Amino acid sequence: MSRLEEYKDRYKSIKIERDSGPRAAGVLTMTFHTDGGPLRWGAVPVTELPHAFRDVAEDSFNHVVIMTGTGAEFSGTRGFKIGAPDQLPYRRATDQRRIRTGGHLLENLLRIEVPVISAVNGPAWRHAEIALLADIVLAAEDALFQDSAHFVNGLPPGDGQHVILPMVMGINRARYYLLTGQVLTARDAERYGLVNEVLPREKLMDRAQ
């Protein structure tokens, strides 16, 4: 069993707060960030999120979990071309641990047994599957979804989106989304069943609460 006071300040890329008031007692909010601004995906969040999800899952005082981002993006940056596929760093044998960490990221998120709500405050350029695995997905009107890092580098889809998207939006739509680097608007995502509600950004967190 984990305790909030033991893990709430443990992570550099996640602000963790739990409401103890009568309106939302036991509601824990995880706000993803990089140095107080929008989350920049990299070594820190990919290492921290699996452990944070495990801590949250093992804390029995968490009754509902809200995940959201900071500022104008849920997760970034948008993918860009790094080099030829055989030159990418995660092809090296020494970086195979990243593959294991990616599996733990989703496994530990799924270990959270209480309801999980995503409040997608803006574009989810990286690891959109984190938001889409929530039990309830709310999105700001300017939210966007893309598997942006793989397509641009000539790589097959990955990071769990290749598993999650066919389940939530249907096989043929998911194939097109993943293989073409398609960008989905919030309304597209709502129409395809990925998102439950689309709201103005200023109303997003109130609705999640």
Short mmCIF file of C-alpha atoms in Angstrom, two decimals:
data_model
loop_
_atom_site.label_atom_id
_atom_site.label_comp_id
_atom_site.label_asym_id
_atom_site.label_seq_id
_atom_site.Cartn_x
_atom_site.Cartn_y
_atom_site.Cartn_z
CA MET A 1 0.00 0.00 0.00
CA SER A 2 1.26 3.48 -0.84
CA ARG A 3 0.53 6.74 0.96
CA LEU A 4 0.01 10.12 -0.67
CA GLU A 5 2.55 11.90 1.52
CA GLU A 6 5.19 9.42 0.40
CA TYR A 7 4.76 9.85 -3.36
CA LYS A 8 3.06 13.19 -4.11
CA ASP A 9 6.36 15.10 -4.36
CA ARG A 10 8.41 12.24 -5.78
CA TYR A 11 8.02 13.04 -9.48
CA LYS A 12 9.49 15.93 -11.46
CA SER A 13 6.99 15.68 -14.33
CA ILE A 14 3.74 15.09 -12.41
CA LYS A 15 1.97 17.39 -9.97
CA ILE A 16 -0.14 15.22 -7.66
CA GLU A 17 -2.94 16.59 -5.49
CA ARG A 18 -5.88 14.99 -3.69
CA ASP A 19 -9.04 16.77 -2.68
CA SER A 20 -10.16 16.09 0.89
CA GLY A 21 -13.16 18.41 0.84
CA PRO A 22 -16.80 17.31 0.83
CA ARG A 23 -17.32 18.08 -2.88
CA ALA A 24 -14.67 15.72 -4.18
CA ALA A 25 -13.15 13.76 -1.31
CA GLY A 26 -10.68 11.17 -2.54
CA VAL A 27 -10.34 12.70 -6.04
CA LEU A 28 -6.67 12.62 -7.01
CA THR A 29 -5.47 14.83 -9.85
CA MET A 30 -2.30 14.06 -11.82
CA THR A 31 -1.16 17.07 -13.84
CA PHE A 32 1.61 16.28 -16.32
CA HIS A 33 4.21 19.00 -16.93
CA THR A 34 7.83 19.81 -17.70
CA ASP A 35 9.30 22.51 -15.47
CA GLY A 36 5.81 23.89 -14.87
CA GLY A 37 4.92 24.11 -18.57
CA PRO A 38 3.41 21.66 -21.06
CA LEU A 39 4.76 18.12 -20.87
CA ARG A 40 7.76 17.45 -23.13
CA TRP A 41 7.96 13.71 -23.64
CA GLY A 42 11.38 12.22 -22.93
CA ALA A 43 13.45 10.20 -20.50
CA VAL A 44 11.96 11.78 -17.36
CA PRO A 45 8.23 11.17 -17.97
CA VAL A 46 8.78 7.78 -19.60
CA THR A 47 10.62 6.70 -16.46
CA GLU A 48 8.35 8.39 -13.92
CA LEU A 49 4.84 7.66 -15.17
CA PRO A 50 4.94 3.87 -14.72
CA HIS A 51 6.03 4.29 -11.08
CA ALA A 52 3.52 7.06 -10.45
CA PHE A 53 0.63 4.99 -11.82
CA ARG A 54 1.71 2.11 -9.58
CA ASP A 55 1.77 4.39 -6.53
CA VAL A 56 -1.67 5.78 -7.34
CA ALA A 57 -3.07 2.29 -7.92
CA GLU A 58 -1.81 1.07 -4.56
CA ASP A 59 -3.26 3.97 -2.54
CA SER A 60 -6.68 2.90 -1.28
CA PHE A 61 -7.62 6.50 -0.38
CA ASN A 62 -7.81 7.39 -4.07
CA HIS A 63 -11.46 7.07 -5.11
CA VAL A 64 -11.27 8.75 -8.52
CA VAL A 65 -8.23 9.77 -10.60
CA ILE A 66 -8.11 12.71 -13.02
CA MET A 67 -5.28 13.00 -15.55
CA THR A 68 -4.62 16.28 -17.34
CA GLY A 69 -1.84 18.33 -18.87
CA THR A 70 -0.45 21.81 -18.33
CA GLY A 71 -1.07 24.90 -20.42
CA ALA A 72 -2.02 24.46 -24.06
CA GLU A 73 -0.92 20.83 -24.60
CA PHE A 74 -1.66 17.48 -23.03
CA SER A 75 1.62 15.95 -24.22
CA GLY A 76 4.32 17.06 -26.64
CA THR A 77 6.40 17.82 -28.43
CA ARG A 78 5.09 16.89 -31.83
CA GLY A 79 7.27 14.25 -33.45
CA PHE A 80 10.04 15.26 -35.84
CA LYS A 81 12.41 13.37 -38.10
CA ILE A 82 15.43 12.10 -36.17
CA GLY A 83 17.24 10.02 -38.78
CA ALA A 84 17.12 6.75 -40.65
CA PRO A 85 15.21 4.02 -38.75
CA ASP A 86 18.34 1.97 -38.12
CA GLN A 87 20.02 5.00 -36.54
CA LEU A 88 17.33 5.73 -33.96
CA PRO A 89 18.52 5.36 -30.37
CA TYR A 90 15.93 2.84 -29.24
CA ARG A 91 17.17 0.36 -31.85
CA ARG A 92 20.35 -0.11 -29.79
CA ALA A 93 20.46 -3.19 -27.58
CA THR A 94 21.45 -1.02 -24.62
CA ASP A 95 18.11 0.78 -24.86
CA GLN A 96 15.88 -2.27 -24.82
CA ARG A 97 14.91 -1.21 -21.28
CA ARG A 98 12.79 1.51 -22.93
CA ILE A 99 10.61 -1.16 -24.47
CA ARG A 100 10.06 -2.77 -21.06
CA THR A 101 9.34 0.61 -19.50
CA GLY A 102 6.73 1.32 -22.20
CA GLY A 103 4.93 -1.89 -21.30
CA HIS A 104 4.94 -1.01 -17.61
CA LEU A 105 3.52 2.42 -18.44
CA LEU A 106 0.26 0.96 -19.73
CA GLU A 107 0.15 -2.03 -17.38
CA ASN A 108 0.40 0.18 -14.30
CA LEU A 109 -2.18 2.64 -15.63
CA LEU A 110 -4.56 -0.28 -16.09
CA ARG A 111 -3.86 -1.38 -12.50
CA ILE A 112 -5.76 1.66 -11.22
CA GLU A 113 -9.04 0.08 -10.21
CA VAL A 114 -11.01 3.25 -9.45
CA PRO A 115 -12.57 5.38 -12.20
CA VAL A 116 -10.01 7.33 -14.23
CA ILE A 117 -10.99 10.54 -16.05
CA SER A 118 -8.86 12.19 -18.73
CA ALA A 119 -9.17 15.94 -19.15
CA VAL A 120 -7.33 16.44 -22.43
CA ASN A 121 -6.51 20.14 -22.27
CA GLY A 122 -4.88 20.40 -25.71
CA PRO A 123 -3.02 18.41 -28.36
CA ALA A 124 -1.85 14.93 -27.38
CA TRP A 125 1.02 14.62 -29.85
CA ARG A 126 2.82 11.94 -27.86
CA HIS A 127 1.40 8.86 -26.12
CA ALA A 128 -2.24 9.78 -26.73
CA GLU A 129 -3.08 6.25 -25.58
CA ILE A 130 -2.54 7.39 -21.96
CA ALA A 131 -5.49 9.76 -22.22
CA LEU A 132 -7.60 7.36 -24.26
CA LEU A 133 -7.25 4.50 -21.75
CA ALA A 134 -9.24 6.44 -19.17
CA ASP A 135 -12.75 5.33 -18.28
CA ILE A 136 -14.10 8.76 -19.21
CA VAL A 137 -12.35 10.99 -21.75
CA LEU A 138 -13.12 14.71 -21.84
CA ALA A 139 -11.40 16.96 -24.36
CA ALA A 140 -10.98 20.68 -24.85
CA GLU A 141 -12.29 22.04 -28.15
CA ASP A 142 -8.74 22.55 -29.46
CA ALA A 143 -7.46 19.11 -28.46
CA LEU A 144 -5.80 17.06 -31.20
CA PHE A 145 -4.64 13.45 -31.32
CA GLN A 146 -1.78 12.00 -33.35
CA ASP A 147 0.83 9.23 -33.18
CA SER A 148 3.32 11.84 -34.31
CA ALA A 149 6.71 10.29 -33.55
CA HIS A 150 6.62 7.11 -35.63
CA PHE A 151 5.15 8.06 -39.00
CA VAL A 152 7.58 10.91 -39.61
CA ASN A 153 10.54 8.60 -38.97
CA GLY A 154 9.34 5.77 -41.20
CA LEU A 155 8.64 3.49 -38.26
CA PRO A 156 5.66 1.22 -37.59
CA PRO A 157 3.10 2.53 -35.09
CA GLY A 158 3.96 2.00 -31.46
CA ASP A 159 3.81 3.24 -27.87
CA GLY A 160 0.61 1.29 -27.25
CA GLN A 161 -1.49 3.27 -29.73
CA HIS A 162 -1.25 0.38 -32.18
CA VAL A 163 -3.06 -1.76 -29.56
CA ILE A 164 -5.45 0.77 -28.03
CA LEU A 165 -6.73 2.63 -31.11
CA PRO A 166 -8.20 -0.40 -32.94
CA MET A 167 -10.10 -1.23 -29.77
CA VAL A 168 -11.64 2.21 -29.30
CA MET A 169 -12.17 3.48 -32.87
CA GLY A 170 -12.43 0.35 -35.01
CA ILE A 171 -9.82 -1.51 -37.00
CA ASN A 172 -10.05 0.24 -40.37
CA ARG A 173 -10.16 3.77 -38.98
CA ALA A 174 -7.29 2.95 -36.65
CA ARG A 175 -5.17 1.52 -39.47
CA TYR A 176 -5.60 4.73 -41.44
CA TYR A 177 -4.89 6.94 -38.42
CA LEU A 178 -1.73 5.02 -37.52
CA LEU A 179 -0.30 4.37 -40.97
CA THR A 180 -0.80 7.89 -42.35
CA GLY A 181 0.01 9.99 -39.28
CA GLN A 182 -3.53 11.37 -39.33
CA VAL A 183 -4.39 14.21 -36.94
CA LEU A 184 -7.79 13.87 -35.26
CA THR A 185 -9.58 16.94 -33.95
CA ALA A 186 -11.55 16.77 -30.72
CA ARG A 187 -14.78 16.56 -32.73
CA ASP A 188 -13.34 13.79 -34.92
CA ALA A 189 -12.36 11.90 -31.79
CA GLU A 190 -15.82 12.37 -30.32
CA ARG A 191 -17.47 11.16 -33.53
CA TYR A 192 -15.21 8.07 -33.65
CA GLY A 193 -15.90 7.19 -30.01
CA LEU A 194 -12.49 8.08 -28.54
CA VAL A 195 -13.81 11.09 -26.60
CA ASN A 196 -17.02 11.29 -24.56
CA GLU A 197 -17.44 15.08 -24.33
CA VAL A 198 -15.88 18.14 -25.97
CA LEU A 199 -15.87 21.33 -23.91
CA PRO A 200 -14.35 24.81 -23.85
CA ARG A 201 -10.95 24.52 -22.19
CA GLU A 202 -11.96 26.82 -19.31
CA LYS A 203 -14.78 24.41 -18.37
CA LEU A 204 -12.78 21.20 -18.71
CA MET A 205 -11.49 20.73 -15.16
CA ASP A 206 -14.78 21.74 -13.55
CA ARG A 207 -16.53 19.09 -15.62
CA ALA A 208 -13.90 16.49 -14.74
CA GLN A 209 -14.33 17.24 -11.04
#
